[in-house]
Amino acid sequence: MSNSNQLKDSFQKTTYRLSQNGPRNVAVLQEALQSVDPNLESDIYGSGKIIEDFESKIAKFLGKEKAVFFPSGTMAQQIALRIWADRKNNNKIAYHPLSHLEIHEQDGLKELQQIELLLLGTAERVPTIEDIRNLDESVSCVLLELPQREIGGQLPTFAELEEISQYCRENGIQLHLDGARLWEITPYYKKSEKEISALFDSVYVSFYKGIGGIAGAILAGDANFTDEAKLWKRRYGGDLISLYPYIISANYYFDKRIGKMEQYYEAAKDLARRFNACEGVKTVPEVPVSNMFHVHFEKPAEAVEPILTKIHAETGVGCSGYLQSKPSDTCGFELSVGDAVAEIPAEQLDRVFELLQI
Amino acid sequence: MSNSNQLKDSFQKTTYRLSQNGPRNVAVLQEALQSVDPNLESDIYGSGKIIEDFESKIAKFLGKEKAVFFPSGTMAQQIALRIWADRKNNNKIAYHPLSHLEIHEQDGLKELQQIELLLLGTAERVPTIEDIRNLDESVSCVLLELPQREIGGQLPTFAELEEISQYCRENGIQLHLDGARLWEITPYYKKSEKEISALFDSVYVSFYKGIGGIAGAILAGDANFTDEAKLWKRRYGGDLISLYPYIISANYYFDKRIGKMEQYYEAAKDLARRFNACEGVKTVPEVPVSNMFHVHFEKPAEAVEPILTKIHAETGVGCSGYLQSKPSDTCGFELSVGDAVAEIPAEQLDRVFELLQI
């Protein structure tokens, strides 16, 4: 067995976790269904009370005219970009070099939509208005991901966002929000989801990151936009006869956790402080601006794995089941704070950081 | 309120139903989850015991090397056809004029995959080997739907199927099975799913028609084919972090109903006989070859609606919630037999046919 499997195994045996909201097991769905009336009718191909009510609820919450529920964000965002490309008759779109669409979707956007991508700025930082101004070619749409997940969940300032939004409006560029983790940034910005969404023409949000549902996404915008999105949802095979398992759980965990984002944010800042106090460890960003951050170690994975494995075994607190190798013989993992961290007894959490000397 | 809404309302108030397996409500999912261990881990982006076990089970059942679970058949079939088009470097595909891909998917196959479609034969009958021989252009793949849903679930003979399969193999044409209702035709052919699938290079099956699950599909074929299908599943946004709500229910209702297809087939033939004995009513096909058939009335919907509405109110047995207008001032509806029909008390079912005089 490799060290890497040892780390994973030791993580899976832990009772407590720094990240997330608890195990992704069938209990998550069973809990959401517990108090649902068995006679509640399924949605049928995008229609019916169960889906329409949730779409209206989230549209209102985001301050958009309409919303469409999708099985996945991958599908929702490709469709959003296609609609804006068609609207502007320009198939060029710009986004960050580490956008989900660029690195996690097997080039779906290019293969299915023949969209040409321009990369905004450089991988290690968030895009700026200068990056947009300096694009070589005119684009129909700019996609911004808030927070920028692959670099630890970094954010531009809200003033910068407003400036970008204004620039795009003045220059006929549609602005799309990859808001997979939108809920999680409201405490830092001290702005509501509605205030943030108002800067964008279309907004995608997810229900299984901070919210902790099973899967599913919402795409919101004006009625013309969402009508077209529904057409594409059918074309993609996303207009399932029944999406209610995802909708019910999205709604249940939205209600359960939407008010806890401040708590997750504060806990993330606290954890980051404690990581940064350890020898050979730093977080990116140093001070989190959401519930997430990356933990970087100054040594390679082979050196860090036994240390984390030992921490898992000795404290019962799971830090991470994997380590991603990084340049210059370093490594790291991602941490997203949810309900789980609050369950760790204080002395066991203290012990984690006592043992964490790299 | 129009007559049409009256019909729908009267149908919704009935206790018994001729079609399907009972209401599509949340109880369907709750029942499937009832005996599942809450600690069972979710599938994660297509991996994990819960999805891999089910894929293996169905691959084996269909006699194919591998299988991939998809959220929808729309997605699965577009992908199958794209793979065969790529394999043959020929983007022309042939199918029946009323294929699901042609009439229910908003041209997804053309819009997303730039596939060119040739129509096989004519709308009112199943395709023949002559239709394939007479195609104007060479195609990479032929899709056959068994049974042909939009014409009441008609089928070619098994000998004709074998002939088509042999012809396609000899002529380098891939043969894909739209087996949304594959389970339902085994009693008529007196062949197993495996024997039918053996005639095809790739097979799609569904879990919410005869099986009565929530949603979901399987695409099966050789390992190269399914590896490529997984790549496209990611591109389409179908590689959800968790598909287990559909997998668990598909597996549960598969086990519950796969042995009942003979019973549904016999009940369908019995019902069709009774419809055909009524004045002004006939079924297509006259003798069903699966669990489904279409009921045709010799009068327009306006004339038939009050009769069905009355039957619903008087017998408590729901025949149909809609009537589709047909050429020459006639109309009809589709009937798919599942568990529900067996629950109708004999005298109430008799009364339906006594009242059904058009």
GROMACS .gro file of C-alpha atoms in nm, chain B:
model
  358
  359MET     CA    1  -6.265   2.552  -1.791
  360SER     CA    2  -6.218   2.370  -2.121
  361ASN     CA    3  -6.325   2.010  -2.166
  362SER     CA    4  -5.961   1.916  -2.180
  363ASN     CA    5  -5.902   2.040  -1.825
  364GLN     CA    6  -6.219   1.859  -1.718
  365LEU     CA    7  -6.072   1.535  -1.852
  366LYS     CA    8  -5.742   1.592  -1.675
  367ASP     CA    9  -5.913   1.680  -1.349
  368SER     CA   10  -6.144   1.381  -1.362
  369PHE     CA   11  -5.845   1.157  -1.432
  370GLN     CA   12  -5.650   1.296  -1.138
  371LYS     CA   13  -5.940   1.218  -0.905
  372THR     CA   14  -5.956   0.849  -0.998
  373THR     CA   15  -5.849   0.581  -0.753
  374TYR     CA   16  -5.740   0.325  -1.012
  375ARG     CA   17  -5.543   0.354  -1.334
  376LEU     CA   18  -5.513   0.148  -1.652
  377SER     CA   19  -5.157   0.268  -1.710
  378GLN     CA   20  -4.827   0.269  -1.524
  379ASN     CA   21  -4.727   0.166  -1.174
  380GLY     CA   22  -4.906   0.422  -0.959
  381PRO     CA   23  -4.858   0.792  -0.892
  382ARG     CA   24  -4.520   0.956  -0.961
  383ASN     CA   25  -4.484   1.104  -0.614
  384VAL     CA   26  -4.217   1.128  -0.346
  385ALA     CA   27  -4.334   0.798  -0.194
  386VAL     CA   28  -4.165   0.622  -0.488
  387LEU     CA   29  -3.825   0.746  -0.370
  388GLN     CA   30  -3.904   0.704  -0.002
  389GLU     CA   31  -3.998   0.339  -0.060
  390ALA     CA   32  -3.674   0.271  -0.248
  391LEU     CA   33  -3.467   0.428   0.032
  392GLN     CA   34  -3.647   0.262   0.318
  393SER     CA   35  -3.419  -0.036   0.357
  394VAL     CA   36  -3.094   0.130   0.247
  395ASP     CA   37  -2.815   0.161   0.506
  396PRO     CA   38  -2.783   0.535   0.587
  397ASN     CA   39  -2.405   0.491   0.601
  398LEU     CA   40  -2.386   0.374   0.240
  399GLU     CA   41  -2.140   0.614   0.073
  400SER     CA   42  -2.249   0.826  -0.222
  401ASP     CA   43  -2.102   0.766  -0.564
  402ILE     CA   44  -1.854   1.045  -0.643
  403TYR     CA   45  -1.835   1.166  -1.003
  404GLY     CA   46  -1.903   0.825  -1.152
  405SER     CA   47  -1.692   0.623  -0.907
  406GLY     CA   48  -1.776   0.423  -0.598
  407LYS     CA   49  -1.940   0.094  -0.513
  408ILE     CA   50  -2.299   0.213  -0.549
  409ILE     CA   51  -2.264   0.314  -0.915
  410GLU     CA   52  -2.004   0.056  -1.020
  411ASP     CA   53  -2.203  -0.237  -0.878
  412PHE     CA   54  -2.517  -0.131  -1.061
  413GLU     CA   55  -2.332  -0.071  -1.387
  414SER     CA   56  -2.178  -0.419  -1.363
  415LYS     CA   57  -2.511  -0.578  -1.281
  416ILE     CA   58  -2.684  -0.428  -1.583
  417ALA     CA   59  -2.388  -0.485  -1.816
  418LYS     CA   60  -2.401  -0.851  -1.722
  419PHE     CA   61  -2.779  -0.864  -1.759
  420LEU     CA   62  -2.751  -0.718  -2.110
  421GLY     CA   63  -2.453  -0.937  -2.199
  422LYS     CA   64  -2.230  -0.637  -2.267
  423GLU     CA   65  -1.875  -0.584  -2.146
  424LYS     CA   66  -1.940  -0.257  -1.964
  425ALA     CA   67  -2.218  -0.013  -1.879
  426VAL     CA   68  -2.237   0.352  -1.774
  427PHE     CA   69  -2.516   0.504  -1.569
  428PHE     CA   70  -2.655   0.833  -1.707
  429PRO     CA   71  -2.906   1.078  -1.566
  430SER     CA   72  -3.104   1.061  -1.891
  431GLY     CA   73  -3.149   0.864  -2.209
  432THR     CA   74  -3.138   1.182  -2.414
  433MET     CA   75  -2.781   1.235  -2.301
  434ALA     CA   76  -2.684   0.869  -2.329
  435GLN     CA   77  -2.808   0.825  -2.684
  436GLN     CA   78  -2.666   1.146  -2.828
  437ILE     CA   79  -2.332   1.035  -2.688
  438ALA     CA   80  -2.360   0.683  -2.830
  439LEU     CA   81  -2.431   0.820  -3.175
  440ARG     CA   82  -2.145   1.070  -3.153
  441ILE     CA   83  -1.902   0.793  -3.059
  442TRP     CA   84  -2.006   0.578  -3.355
  443ALA     CA   85  -1.995   0.877  -3.590
  444ASP     CA   86  -1.639   0.952  -3.473
  445ARG     CA   87  -1.537   0.587  -3.495
  446LYS     CA   88  -1.649   0.568  -3.858
  447ASN     CA   89  -1.548   0.925  -3.937
  448ASN     CA   90  -1.895   0.975  -4.080
  449ASN     CA   91  -2.145   1.204  -3.913
  450LYS     CA   92  -2.451   1.055  -4.083
  451ILE     CA   93  -2.688   0.847  -3.873
  452ALA     CA   94  -3.021   0.689  -3.964
  453TYR     CA   95  -3.331   0.640  -3.749
  454HIS     CA   96  -3.711   0.624  -3.762
  455PRO     CA   97  -3.890   0.953  -3.843
  456LEU     CA   98  -4.055   0.948  -3.497
  457SER     CA   99  -3.742   0.866  -3.299
  458HIS     CA  100  -3.720   1.036  -2.959
  459LEU     CA  101  -3.408   1.212  -3.085
  460GLU     CA  102  -3.598   1.356  -3.380
  461ILE     CA  103  -3.912   1.480  -3.206
  462HIS     CA  104  -3.851   1.520  -2.831
  463GLU     CA  105  -3.501   1.663  -2.789
  464GLN     CA  106  -3.521   2.008  -2.947
  465ASP     CA  107  -3.265   1.900  -3.208
  466GLY     CA  108  -2.999   1.841  -2.944
  467LEU     CA  109  -2.819   1.588  -3.162
  468LYS     CA  110  -2.789   1.834  -3.447
  469GLU     CA  111  -2.717   2.141  -3.231
  470LEU     CA  112  -2.465   1.980  -2.996
  471GLN     CA  113  -2.313   1.715  -3.218
  472GLN     CA  114  -2.357   1.841  -3.574
  473ILE     CA  115  -2.486   1.500  -3.668
  474GLU     CA  116  -2.678   1.466  -3.992
  475LEU     CA  117  -2.990   1.254  -3.975
  476LEU     CA  118  -3.136   1.029  -4.240
  477LEU     CA  119  -3.489   0.905  -4.179
  478LEU     CA  120  -3.561   0.535  -4.215
  479GLY     CA  121  -3.884   0.442  -4.394
  480THR     CA  122  -4.208   0.614  -4.302
  481ALA     CA  123  -4.359   0.735  -3.978
  482GLU     CA  124  -4.649   0.489  -3.945
  483ARG     CA  125  -4.450   0.163  -3.956
  484VAL     CA  126  -4.129   0.013  -3.816
  485PRO     CA  127  -3.812   0.032  -4.028
  486THR     CA  128  -3.726  -0.266  -4.250
  487ILE     CA  129  -3.400  -0.394  -4.387
  488GLU     CA  130  -3.508  -0.251  -4.723
  489ASP     CA  131  -3.521   0.096  -4.566
  490ILE     CA  132  -3.159   0.053  -4.458
  491ARG     CA  133  -3.051  -0.090  -4.794
  492ASN     CA  134  -3.221   0.197  -4.974
  493LEU     CA  135  -3.055   0.479  -4.780
  494ASP     CA  136  -2.923   0.741  -5.023
  495GLU     CA  137  -2.599   0.790  -4.835
  496SER     CA  138  -2.370   0.574  -4.628
  497VAL     CA  139  -2.426   0.606  -4.253
  498SER     CA  140  -2.200   0.529  -3.958
  499CYS     CA  141  -2.484   0.402  -3.744
  500VAL     CA  142  -2.845   0.292  -3.749
  501LEU     CA  143  -3.057   0.345  -3.438
  502LEU     CA  144  -3.350   0.110  -3.388
  503GLU     CA  145  -3.609   0.176  -3.119
  504LEU     CA  146  -3.768  -0.141  -2.980
  505PRO     CA  147  -4.060  -0.113  -2.943
  506GLN     CA  148  -4.134   0.190  -3.163
  507ARG     CA  149  -4.309   0.399  -2.902
  508GLU     CA  150  -4.476   0.667  -3.112
  509ILE     CA  151  -4.669   0.410  -3.316
  510GLY     CA  152  -4.805   0.221  -3.019
  511GLY     CA  153  -4.497   0.012  -2.949
  512GLN     CA  154  -4.472  -0.190  -3.271
  513LEU     CA  155  -4.190  -0.433  -3.339
  514PRO     CA  156  -4.028  -0.605  -3.634
  515THR     CA  157  -4.010  -0.984  -3.608
  516PHE     CA  158  -3.701  -1.119  -3.438
  517ALA     CA  159  -3.595  -1.279  -3.770
  518GLU     CA  160  -3.608  -0.935  -3.935
  519LEU     CA  161  -3.396  -0.794  -3.653
  520GLU     CA  162  -3.138  -1.065  -3.702
  521GLU     CA  163  -3.129  -0.990  -4.073
  522ILE     CA  164  -3.079  -0.617  -4.007
  523SER     CA  165  -2.805  -0.690  -3.756
  524GLN     CA  166  -2.621  -0.915  -4.000
  525TYR     CA  167  -2.656  -0.663  -4.281
  526CYS     CA  168  -2.517  -0.383  -4.064
  527ARG     CA  169  -2.221  -0.594  -3.954
  528GLU     CA  170  -2.141  -0.693  -4.308
  529ASN     CA  171  -2.160  -0.334  -4.423
  530GLY     CA  172  -1.964  -0.167  -4.144
  531ILE     CA  173  -2.268   0.005  -3.996
  532GLN     CA  174  -2.290   0.027  -3.616
  533LEU     CA  175  -2.627  -0.076  -3.478
  534HIS     CA  176  -2.753   0.106  -3.168
  535LEU     CA  177  -3.057  -0.001  -2.966
  536ASP     CA  178  -3.290   0.259  -2.822
  537GLY     CA  179  -3.411   0.013  -2.562
  538ALA     CA  180  -3.601   0.258  -2.343
  539ARG     CA  181  -3.861  -0.019  -2.325
  540LEU     CA  182  -3.636  -0.320  -2.387
  541TRP     CA  183  -3.751  -0.513  -2.078
  542GLU     CA  184  -4.109  -0.488  -2.201
  543ILE     CA  185  -4.055  -0.677  -2.531
  544THR     CA  186  -3.891  -0.993  -2.400
  545PRO     CA  187  -4.220  -1.185  -2.351
  546TYR     CA  188  -4.330  -1.127  -2.712
  547TYR     CA  189  -3.995  -1.218  -2.865
  548LYS     CA  190  -3.950  -1.501  -2.614
  549LYS     CA  191  -3.589  -1.380  -2.600
  550SER     CA  192  -3.388  -1.246  -2.308
  551GLU     CA  193  -3.254  -0.891  -2.296
  552LYS     CA  194  -2.914  -1.049  -2.356
  553GLU     CA  195  -3.026  -1.225  -2.673
  554ILE     CA  196  -3.180  -0.907  -2.810
  555SER     CA  197  -2.881  -0.691  -2.711
  556ALA     CA  198  -2.642  -0.932  -2.882
  557LEU     CA  199  -2.770  -0.802  -3.216
  558PHE     CA  200  -2.654  -0.448  -3.130
  559ASP     CA  201  -2.317  -0.278  -3.080
  560SER     CA  202  -2.454  -0.045  -2.812
  561VAL     CA  203  -2.767  -0.052  -2.600
  562TYR     CA  204  -2.952   0.215  -2.403
  563VAL     CA  205  -3.206   0.114  -2.142
  564SER     CA  206  -3.425   0.326  -1.914
  565PHE     CA  207  -3.534   0.278  -1.555
  566TYR     CA  208  -3.851   0.482  -1.533
  567LYS     CA  209  -4.077   0.328  -1.798
  568GLY     CA  210  -4.165  -0.037  -1.733
  569ILE     CA  211  -3.929  -0.046  -1.434
  570GLY     CA  212  -4.099   0.252  -1.268
  571GLY     CA  213  -3.790   0.417  -1.111
  572ILE     CA  214  -3.740   0.792  -1.071
  573ALA     CA  215  -3.514   0.863  -1.371
  574GLY     CA  216  -3.186   0.740  -1.515
  575ALA     CA  217  -3.047   0.532  -1.795
  576ILE     CA  218  -2.772   0.286  -1.878
  577LEU     CA  219  -2.559   0.284  -2.190
  578ALA     CA  220  -2.382  -0.046  -2.252
  579GLY     CA  221  -2.123  -0.169  -2.497
  580ASP     CA  222  -1.757  -0.267  -2.512
  581ALA     CA  223  -1.504  -0.107  -2.278
  582ASN     CA  224  -1.363   0.134  -2.539
  583PHE     CA  225  -1.713   0.256  -2.609
  584THR     CA  226  -1.806   0.307  -2.244
  585ASP     CA  227  -1.473   0.477  -2.165
  586GLU     CA  228  -1.548   0.729  -2.434
  587ALA     CA  229  -1.907   0.759  -2.314
  588LYS     CA  230  -1.780   0.858  -1.968
  589LEU     CA  231  -1.570   1.135  -2.119
  590TRP     CA  232  -1.874   1.271  -2.300
  591LYS     CA  233  -2.087   1.232  -1.989
  592ARG     CA  234  -1.847   1.471  -1.816
  593ARG     CA  235  -1.865   1.711  -2.112
  594TYR     CA  236  -2.246   1.713  -2.107
  595GLY     CA  237  -2.259   1.786  -1.737
  596GLY     CA  238  -2.402   1.442  -1.668
  597ASP     CA  239  -2.117   1.326  -1.446
  598LEU     CA  240  -2.287   1.447  -1.130
  599ILE     CA  241  -2.109   1.430  -0.798
  600SER     CA  242  -2.397   1.204  -0.682
  601LEU     CA  243  -2.635   1.006  -0.898
  602TYR     CA  244  -2.731   0.767  -0.618
  603PRO     CA  245  -3.093   0.882  -0.575
  604TYR     CA  246  -3.157   0.751  -0.928
  605ILE     CA  247  -2.929   0.449  -0.898
  606ILE     CA  248  -3.083   0.324  -0.573
  607SER     CA  249  -3.435   0.361  -0.708
  608ALA     CA  250  -3.342   0.208  -1.046
  609ASN     CA  251  -3.192  -0.092  -0.871
  610TYR     CA  252  -3.483  -0.129  -0.628
  611TYR     CA  253  -3.757  -0.116  -0.891
  612PHE     CA  254  -3.555  -0.324  -1.137
  613ASP     CA  255  -3.548  -0.605  -0.883
  614LYS     CA  256  -3.914  -0.550  -0.802
  615ARG     CA  257  -4.050  -0.546  -1.159
  616ILE     CA  258  -3.809  -0.717  -1.399
  617GLY     CA  259  -3.990  -1.046  -1.341
  618LYS     CA  260  -4.332  -0.896  -1.410
  619MET     CA  261  -4.296  -0.811  -1.780
  620GLU     CA  262  -4.488  -1.121  -1.886
  621GLN     CA  263  -4.773  -1.019  -1.654
  622TYR     CA  264  -4.781  -0.664  -1.801
  623TYR     CA  265  -4.772  -0.804  -2.155
  624GLU     CA  266  -5.063  -1.040  -2.092
  625ALA     CA  267  -5.263  -0.764  -1.924
  626ALA     CA  268  -5.194  -0.533  -2.219
  627LYS     CA  269  -5.321  -0.791  -2.467
  628ASP     CA  270  -5.631  -0.843  -2.253
  629LEU     CA  271  -5.702  -0.470  -2.229
  630ALA     CA  272  -5.649  -0.424  -2.602
  631ARG     CA  273  -5.901  -0.702  -2.674
  632ARG     CA  274  -6.155  -0.524  -2.457
  633PHE     CA  275  -6.093  -0.185  -2.620
  634ASN     CA  276  -6.125  -0.337  -2.967
  635ALA     CA  277  -6.460  -0.487  -2.868
  636CYS     CA  278  -6.602  -0.138  -2.808
  637GLU     CA  279  -6.785   0.050  -3.080
  638GLY     CA  280  -6.569   0.321  -3.241
  639VAL     CA  281  -6.251   0.216  -3.064
  640LYS     CA  282  -5.943   0.033  -3.191
  641THR     CA  283  -5.590  -0.022  -3.067
  642VAL     CA  284  -5.257   0.013  -3.244
  643PRO     CA  285  -5.117  -0.241  -3.268
  644GLU     CA  286  -5.438  -0.446  -3.265
  645VAL     CA  287  -5.258  -0.713  -3.064
  646PRO     CA  288  -4.990  -0.556  -2.843
  647VAL     CA  289  -4.635  -0.687  -2.869
  648SER     CA  290  -4.523  -0.532  -2.540
  649ASN     CA  291  -4.690  -0.377  -2.236
  650MET     CA  292  -4.800  -0.076  -2.439
  651PHE     CA  293  -5.039   0.021  -2.716
  652HIS     CA  294  -5.228   0.322  -2.844
  653VAL     CA  295  -5.605   0.357  -2.813
  654HIS     CA  296  -5.765   0.526  -3.114
  655PHE     CA  297  -6.117   0.669  -3.124
  656GLU     CA  298  -6.311   0.727  -3.444
  657LYS     CA  299  -6.437   1.063  -3.319
  658PRO     CA  300  -6.265   1.393  -3.238
  659ALA     CA  301  -6.135   1.475  -2.890
  660GLU     CA  302  -6.434   1.704  -2.814
  661ALA     CA  303  -6.668   1.407  -2.857
  662VAL     CA  304  -6.457   1.157  -2.663
  663GLU     CA  305  -6.360   1.380  -2.369
  664PRO     CA  306  -6.705   1.382  -2.204
  665ILE     CA  307  -6.729   1.003  -2.238
  666LEU     CA  308  -6.393   0.943  -2.067
  667THR     CA  309  -6.471   1.210  -1.807
  668LYS     CA  310  -6.794   1.028  -1.725
  669ILE     CA  311  -6.615   0.692  -1.704
  670HIS     CA  312  -6.360   0.840  -1.464
  671ALA     CA  313  -6.630   0.983  -1.239
  672GLU     CA  314  -6.854   0.677  -1.246
  673THR     CA  315  -6.598   0.396  -1.216
  674GLY     CA  316  -6.304   0.559  -1.037
  675VAL     CA  317  -6.084   0.405  -1.306
  676GLY     CA  318  -5.855   0.648  -1.489
  677CYS     CA  319  -5.818   0.575  -1.861
  678SER     CA  320  -5.624   0.884  -1.968
  679GLY     CA  321  -5.575   1.244  -1.860
  680TYR     CA  322  -5.539   1.367  -2.220
  681LEU     CA  323  -5.651   1.300  -2.574
  682GLN     CA  324  -5.422   1.363  -2.866
  683SER     CA  325  -5.598   1.479  -3.182
  684LYS     CA  326  -5.524   1.265  -3.487
  685PRO     CA  327  -5.588   1.302  -3.861
  686SER     CA  328  -5.944   1.267  -4.001
  687ASP     CA  329  -6.112   1.401  -3.687
  688THR     CA  330  -6.003   1.115  -3.467
  689CYS     CA  331  -5.807   1.110  -3.142
  690GLY     CA  332  -5.631   0.875  -2.903
  691PHE     CA  333  -5.404   0.814  -2.606
  692GLU     CA  334  -5.114   0.591  -2.506
  693LEU     CA  335  -5.143   0.312  -2.256
  694SER     CA  336  -4.849   0.138  -2.082
  695VAL     CA  337  -4.940  -0.142  -1.848
  696GLY     CA  338  -4.762  -0.169  -1.514
  697ASP     CA  339  -4.867  -0.265  -1.164
  698ALA     CA  340  -5.169  -0.034  -1.148
  699VAL     CA  341  -5.414  -0.225  -1.366
  700ALA     CA  342  -5.404  -0.534  -1.142
  701GLU     CA  343  -5.545  -0.330  -0.855
  702ILE     CA  344  -5.869  -0.243  -1.035
  703PRO     CA  345  -6.167  -0.445  -0.900
  704ALA     CA  346  -6.308  -0.663  -1.181
  705GLU     CA  347  -6.657  -0.513  -1.174
  706GLN     CA  348  -6.522  -0.159  -1.202
  707LEU     CA  349  -6.304  -0.253  -1.497
  708ASP     CA  350  -6.602  -0.426  -1.663
  709ARG     CA  351  -6.806  -0.108  -1.614
  710VAL     CA  352  -6.535   0.097  -1.796
  711PHE     CA  353  -6.583  -0.106  -2.110
  712GLU     CA  354  -6.962  -0.110  -2.080
  713LEU     CA  355  -6.957   0.271  -2.076
  714LEU     CA  356  -6.699   0.304  -2.353
  715GLN     CA  357  -6.922   0.339  -2.660
  716ILE     CA  358  -6.800   0.614  -2.892
   0.00000   0.00000   0.00000
